[in-house]
Coordinates of C-alpha atoms in Angstrom, one line a residue:
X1 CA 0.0 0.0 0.0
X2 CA 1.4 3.3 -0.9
X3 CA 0.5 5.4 2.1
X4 CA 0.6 9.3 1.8
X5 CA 2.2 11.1 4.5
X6 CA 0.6 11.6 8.2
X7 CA 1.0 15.5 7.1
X8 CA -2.0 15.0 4.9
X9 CA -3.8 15.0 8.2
X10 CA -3.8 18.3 9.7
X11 CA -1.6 18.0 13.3
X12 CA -4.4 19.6 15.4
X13 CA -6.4 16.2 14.0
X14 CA -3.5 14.0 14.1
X15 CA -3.2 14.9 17.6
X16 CA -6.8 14.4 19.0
X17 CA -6.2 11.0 17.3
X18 CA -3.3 10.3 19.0
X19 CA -5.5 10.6 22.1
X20 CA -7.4 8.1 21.4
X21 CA -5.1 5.3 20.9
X22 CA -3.8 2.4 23.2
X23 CA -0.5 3.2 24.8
X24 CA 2.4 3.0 22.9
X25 CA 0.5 3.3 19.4
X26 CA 1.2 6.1 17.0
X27 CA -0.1 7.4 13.6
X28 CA 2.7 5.6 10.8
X29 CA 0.7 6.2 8.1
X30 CA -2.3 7.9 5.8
X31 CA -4.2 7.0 2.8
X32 CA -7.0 9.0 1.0
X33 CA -10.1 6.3 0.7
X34 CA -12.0 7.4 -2.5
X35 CA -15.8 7.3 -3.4
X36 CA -17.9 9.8 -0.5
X37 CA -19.2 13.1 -1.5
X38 CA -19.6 14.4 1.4
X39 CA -16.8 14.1 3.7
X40 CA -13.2 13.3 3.4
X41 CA -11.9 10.3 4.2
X42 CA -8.8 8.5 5.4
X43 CA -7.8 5.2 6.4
X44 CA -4.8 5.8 8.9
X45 CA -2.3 2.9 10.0
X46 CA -1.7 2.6 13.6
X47 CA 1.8 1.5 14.8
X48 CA 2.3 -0.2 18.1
X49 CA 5.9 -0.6 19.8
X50 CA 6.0 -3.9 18.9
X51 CA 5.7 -3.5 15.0
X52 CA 2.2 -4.7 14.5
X53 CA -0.1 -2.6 13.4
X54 CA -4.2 -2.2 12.8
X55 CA -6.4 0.2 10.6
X56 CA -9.0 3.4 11.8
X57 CA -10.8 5.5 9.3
X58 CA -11.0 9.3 10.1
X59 CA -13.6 11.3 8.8
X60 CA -13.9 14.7 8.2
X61 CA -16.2 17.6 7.0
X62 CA -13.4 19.8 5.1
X63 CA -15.6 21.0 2.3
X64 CA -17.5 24.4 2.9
X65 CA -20.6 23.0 1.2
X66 CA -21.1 20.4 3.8
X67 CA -19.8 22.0 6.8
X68 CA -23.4 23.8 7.6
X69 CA -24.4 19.9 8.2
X70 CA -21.5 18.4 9.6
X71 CA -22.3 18.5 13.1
X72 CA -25.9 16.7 12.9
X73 CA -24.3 14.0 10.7
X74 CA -21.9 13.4 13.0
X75 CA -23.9 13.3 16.0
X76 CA -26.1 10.9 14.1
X77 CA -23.4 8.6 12.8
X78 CA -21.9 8.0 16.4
X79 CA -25.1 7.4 17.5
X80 CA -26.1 4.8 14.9
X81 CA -22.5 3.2 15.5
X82 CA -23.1 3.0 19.2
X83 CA -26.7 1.5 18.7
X84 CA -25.4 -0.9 16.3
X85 CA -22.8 -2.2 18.7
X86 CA -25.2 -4.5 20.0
X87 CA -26.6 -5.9 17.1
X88 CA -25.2 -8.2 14.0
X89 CA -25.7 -5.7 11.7
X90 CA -21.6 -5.2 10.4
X91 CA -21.2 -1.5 11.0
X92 CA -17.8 0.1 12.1
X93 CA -17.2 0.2 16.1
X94 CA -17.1 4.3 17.4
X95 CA -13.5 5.1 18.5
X96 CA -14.3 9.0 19.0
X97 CA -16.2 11.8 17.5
X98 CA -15.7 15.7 17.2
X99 CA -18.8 17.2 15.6
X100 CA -18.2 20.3 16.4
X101 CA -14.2 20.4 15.6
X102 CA -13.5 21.4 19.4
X103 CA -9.7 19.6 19.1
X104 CA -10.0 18.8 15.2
X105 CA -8.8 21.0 12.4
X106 CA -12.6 20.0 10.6
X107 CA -15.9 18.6 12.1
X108 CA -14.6 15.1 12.2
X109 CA -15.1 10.8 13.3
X110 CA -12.9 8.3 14.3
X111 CA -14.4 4.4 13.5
X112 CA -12.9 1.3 13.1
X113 CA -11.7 -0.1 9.7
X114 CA -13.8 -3.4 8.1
X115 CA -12.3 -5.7 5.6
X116 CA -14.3 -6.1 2.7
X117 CA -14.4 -3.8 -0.5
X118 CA -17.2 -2.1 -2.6
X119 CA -18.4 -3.7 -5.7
X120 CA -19.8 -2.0 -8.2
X121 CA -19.2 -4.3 -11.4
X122 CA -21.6 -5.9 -12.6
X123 CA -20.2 -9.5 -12.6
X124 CA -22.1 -11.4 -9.5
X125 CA -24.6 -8.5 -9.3
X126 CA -27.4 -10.9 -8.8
X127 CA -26.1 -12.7 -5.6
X128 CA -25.4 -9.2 -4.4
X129 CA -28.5 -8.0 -4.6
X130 CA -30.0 -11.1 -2.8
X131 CA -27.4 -9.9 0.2
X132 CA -28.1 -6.6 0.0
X133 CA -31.7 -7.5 0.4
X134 CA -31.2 -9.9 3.4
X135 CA -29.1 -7.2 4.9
X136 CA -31.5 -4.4 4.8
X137 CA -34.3 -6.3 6.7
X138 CA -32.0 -7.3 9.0
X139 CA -30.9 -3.1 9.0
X140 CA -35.1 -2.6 9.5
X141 CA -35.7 -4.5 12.3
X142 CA -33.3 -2.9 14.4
X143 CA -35.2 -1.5 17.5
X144 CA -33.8 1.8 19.2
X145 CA -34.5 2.6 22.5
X146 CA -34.9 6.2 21.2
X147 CA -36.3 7.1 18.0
X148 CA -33.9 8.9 15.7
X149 CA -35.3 11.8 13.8
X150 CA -38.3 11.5 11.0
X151 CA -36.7 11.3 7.5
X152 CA -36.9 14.2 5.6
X153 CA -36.9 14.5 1.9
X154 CA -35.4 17.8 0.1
X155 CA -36.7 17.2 -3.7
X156 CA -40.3 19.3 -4.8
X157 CA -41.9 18.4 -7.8
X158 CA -40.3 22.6 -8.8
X159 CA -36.8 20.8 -8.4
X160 CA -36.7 18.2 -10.4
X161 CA -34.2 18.0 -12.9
X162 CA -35.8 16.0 -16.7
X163 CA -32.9 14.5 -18.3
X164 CA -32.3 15.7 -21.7
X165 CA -34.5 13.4 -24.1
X166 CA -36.5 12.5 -21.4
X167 CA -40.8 11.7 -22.6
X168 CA -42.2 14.9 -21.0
X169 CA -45.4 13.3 -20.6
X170 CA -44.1 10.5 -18.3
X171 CA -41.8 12.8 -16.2
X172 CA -44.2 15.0 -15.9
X173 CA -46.6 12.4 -14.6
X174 CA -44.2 11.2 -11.9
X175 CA -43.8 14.8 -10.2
X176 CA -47.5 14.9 -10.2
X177 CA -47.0 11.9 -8.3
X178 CA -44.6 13.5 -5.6
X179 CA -47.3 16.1 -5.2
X180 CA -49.4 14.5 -3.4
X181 CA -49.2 14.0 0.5
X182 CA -46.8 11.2 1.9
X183 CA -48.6 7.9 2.6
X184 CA -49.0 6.4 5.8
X185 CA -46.7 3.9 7.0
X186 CA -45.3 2.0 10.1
X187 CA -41.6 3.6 10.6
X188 CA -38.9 1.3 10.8
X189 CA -35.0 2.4 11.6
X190 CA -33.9 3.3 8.8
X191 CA -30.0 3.7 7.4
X192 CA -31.4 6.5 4.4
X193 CA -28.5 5.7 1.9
X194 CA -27.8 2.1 1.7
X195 CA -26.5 1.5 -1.7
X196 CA -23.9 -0.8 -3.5
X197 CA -21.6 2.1 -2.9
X198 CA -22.1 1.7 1.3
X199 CA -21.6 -2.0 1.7
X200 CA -18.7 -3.7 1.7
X201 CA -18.5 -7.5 0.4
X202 CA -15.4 -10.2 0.2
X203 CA -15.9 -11.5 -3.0
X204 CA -13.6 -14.7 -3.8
X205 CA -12.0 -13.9 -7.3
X206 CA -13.2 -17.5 -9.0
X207 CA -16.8 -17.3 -7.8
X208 CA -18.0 -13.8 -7.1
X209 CA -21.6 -15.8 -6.6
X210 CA -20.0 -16.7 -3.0
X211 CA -19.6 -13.2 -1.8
X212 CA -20.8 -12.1 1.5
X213 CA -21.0 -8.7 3.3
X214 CA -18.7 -8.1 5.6
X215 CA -19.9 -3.8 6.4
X216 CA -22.0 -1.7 5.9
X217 CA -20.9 2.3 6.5
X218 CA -22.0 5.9 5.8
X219 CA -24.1 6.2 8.8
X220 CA -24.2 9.6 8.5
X221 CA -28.0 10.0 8.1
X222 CA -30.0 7.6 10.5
X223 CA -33.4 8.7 10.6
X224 CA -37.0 6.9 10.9
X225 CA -39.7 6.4 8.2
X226 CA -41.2 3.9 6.0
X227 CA -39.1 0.9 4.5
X228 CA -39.7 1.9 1.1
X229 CA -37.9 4.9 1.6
X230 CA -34.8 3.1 2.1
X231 CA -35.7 0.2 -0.3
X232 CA -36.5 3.0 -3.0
X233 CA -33.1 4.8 -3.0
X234 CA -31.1 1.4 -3.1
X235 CA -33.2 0.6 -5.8
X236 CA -32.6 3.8 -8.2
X237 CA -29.1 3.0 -7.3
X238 CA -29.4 -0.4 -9.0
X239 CA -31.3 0.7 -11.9
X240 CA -28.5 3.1 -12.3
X241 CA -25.4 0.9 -12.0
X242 CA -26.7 -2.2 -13.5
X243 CA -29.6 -1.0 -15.6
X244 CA -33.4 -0.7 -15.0
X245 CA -34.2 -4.1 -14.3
X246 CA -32.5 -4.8 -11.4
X247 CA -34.0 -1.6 -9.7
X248 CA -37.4 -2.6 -10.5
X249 CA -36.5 -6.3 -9.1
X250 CA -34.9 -4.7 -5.8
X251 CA -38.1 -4.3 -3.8
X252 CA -39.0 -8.4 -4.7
X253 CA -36.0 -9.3 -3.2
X254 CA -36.5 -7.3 -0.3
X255 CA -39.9 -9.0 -0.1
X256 CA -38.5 -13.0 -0.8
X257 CA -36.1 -11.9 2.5
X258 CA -38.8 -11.4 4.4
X259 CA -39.1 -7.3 4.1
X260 CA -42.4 -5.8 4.6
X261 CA -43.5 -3.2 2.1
X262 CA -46.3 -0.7 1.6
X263 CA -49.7 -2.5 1.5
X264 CA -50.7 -1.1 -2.0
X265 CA -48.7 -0.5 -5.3
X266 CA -50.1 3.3 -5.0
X267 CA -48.1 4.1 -1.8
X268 CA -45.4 2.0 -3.1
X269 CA -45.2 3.6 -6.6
X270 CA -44.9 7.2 -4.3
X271 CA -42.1 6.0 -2.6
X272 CA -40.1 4.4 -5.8
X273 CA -40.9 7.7 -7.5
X274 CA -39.9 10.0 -4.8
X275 CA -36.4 8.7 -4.6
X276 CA -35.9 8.3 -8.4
X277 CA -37.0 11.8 -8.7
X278 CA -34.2 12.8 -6.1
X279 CA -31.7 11.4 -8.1
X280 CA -32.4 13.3 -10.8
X281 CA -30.6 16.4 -9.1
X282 CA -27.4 14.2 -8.3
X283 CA -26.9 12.6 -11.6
X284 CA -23.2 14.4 -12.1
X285 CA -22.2 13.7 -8.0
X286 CA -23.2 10.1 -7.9
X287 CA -21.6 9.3 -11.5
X288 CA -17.8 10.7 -10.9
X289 CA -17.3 8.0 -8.0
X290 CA -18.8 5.2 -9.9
X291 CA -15.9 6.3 -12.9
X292 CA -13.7 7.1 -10.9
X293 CA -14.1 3.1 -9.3
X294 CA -13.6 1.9 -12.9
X295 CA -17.2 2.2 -14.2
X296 CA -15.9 4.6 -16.9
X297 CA -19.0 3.9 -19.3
X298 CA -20.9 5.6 -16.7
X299 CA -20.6 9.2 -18.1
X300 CA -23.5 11.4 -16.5
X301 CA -25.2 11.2 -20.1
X302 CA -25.4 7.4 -19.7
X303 CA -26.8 7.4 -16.0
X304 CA -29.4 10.1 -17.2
X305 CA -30.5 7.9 -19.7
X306 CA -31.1 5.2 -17.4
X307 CA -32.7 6.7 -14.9
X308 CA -35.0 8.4 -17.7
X309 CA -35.6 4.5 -18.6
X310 CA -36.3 3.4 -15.1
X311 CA -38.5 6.7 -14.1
X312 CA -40.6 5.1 -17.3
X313 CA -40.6 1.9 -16.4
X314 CA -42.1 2.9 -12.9
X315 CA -44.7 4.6 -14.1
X316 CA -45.8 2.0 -17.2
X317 CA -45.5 -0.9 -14.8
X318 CA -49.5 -2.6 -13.6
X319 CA -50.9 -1.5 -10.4

């Protein structure tokens, strides 16, 4: 591994760290992790005194953009790793946490490191999406003691974004859709962006249909809400990656794991729309990591058209 220097960490950070490590354990190393949007993020090397060493990941709100919501995410993150201490859902274990960057140079975490990598290819994709699946129900039916905060939603049917070359007609049908008041539902815990791009699988190299998850991270935005919600965004997500049809199949999966859903395909088809409709906005931020991962094919054109294919899809499909 070809770390960068621990001067890529600011010293201020670097030392807060340091504070938070086992006697005789220093910093020895620093490598930029690549992917988030949000937040920048860095797996550091530990040394101990007798030459062994272990991983932490440090993250940190440097961007001015995000900095107005850094402290609420990270407040929610250490609470969602603390809560999920005690269950088997694979999350990172909370080493320490500076939301307000009191010690830090920036608003920052520090977690533990999982194995596992993101996959994004679509080679295997359909015994990953029978995991992801399994993993979100098992995400669902965590049980707080305390309620995290209602889910919010920022898109309006007046900021939508219709791809270029996208059937008028049909988009404008979906934001009529989003119009209308949200469903009822039964709120379940909710992680409100698990996607192929949060989870982290071991995948052997001769049979990528025997991968298994082995983390699930990004908890920066725990909230409560309806199922669909969640089971809606890692759908788009699909649809976008691997093409339509594997978004559209998401919520079946979720189902054949034993997933409960909205009761009818109205309040279901709000929820599916909703989220694709948010994507539109994020087209050009969600794209860059996926190329930047090796999905170069996936030029913002190409995920617009997709999404314009799925947003169809939804709204032809029975019932």
């Amino acid at each position: 591994m070809n770390h960068e220097g621990t001067a890529t960490v600011r010293p201020s950070t670097l030392a807060w760290v340091g504070r938070h490590l086992e006697a005789g354990e220093r910093v020895v190393g620093a490598e930029a992790l690549h992917g988030g949007i949000t937040a920048e993020m860095r797996r550091l090397v530990i040394g101990a005194r007798d030459g062994r060493t272990r991983d932490l990941v440090l993250r940190s709100y440097v961007d001015p953009f995000y900095l107005e919501n850094a402290e609420d995410g990270l407040i929610g993150e250490a609470g969602a790793l603390t809560l999920l201490a005690g269950t088997g859902v694979p999350a990172p274990s909370l080493v320490a946490v500076d939301p307000t960057a009191a010690q830090c140079a920036y608003p920052s975490l520090l977690m533990t490191h999982l194995a596992g990598r993101t996959v994004l290819d679509d080679r295997g994709v359909e015994a990953r999406v029978r995991l992801l699946a399994r993993q979100l129900v098992a995400i669902h039916a965590v049980r707080p003691a305390e309620r995290p905060g209602e889910y919010t939603t920022l898109t309006t049917a007046d900021t939508v974004v219709v791809p270029k070359g996208g059937d008028a007609d049909v988009w404008a049908a979906a934001i009529e859709v989003i119009r209308r008041p949200a469903p009822p539902y039964e709120g379940r815990y909710l992680h409100r962006d698990f996607q192929p791009g949060n989870v982290l699988f071991d995948v052997p190299s001769s049979h990528p249909e025997g991968a298994r998850i082995t983390g699930v991270i990004d908890w920066a935005g725990p909230c409560w809400g309806p199922a669909d919600l969640d089971v809606a965004h890692c759908s788009v997500n699909l649809a976008l990656l691997h093409g339509p049809v594997w978004g559209l199949g998401f919520a079946g999966a979720y189902e054949e794991a034993g997933g409960v859903l909205a009761a009818s395909g109205s309040e279901r088809l709000y929820w599916r729309v909703r989220d694709a409709l948010a994507a539109s906005e994020e087209v050009r931020s969600v794209s860059q990591p996926w190329r930047e991962a090796g999905r170069t094919e996936l030029t913002t054109r190409a995920v617009e058209d997709r999404l314009d294919a799925y947003v169809t899809a939804l709204m032809d499909a029975p019932g």
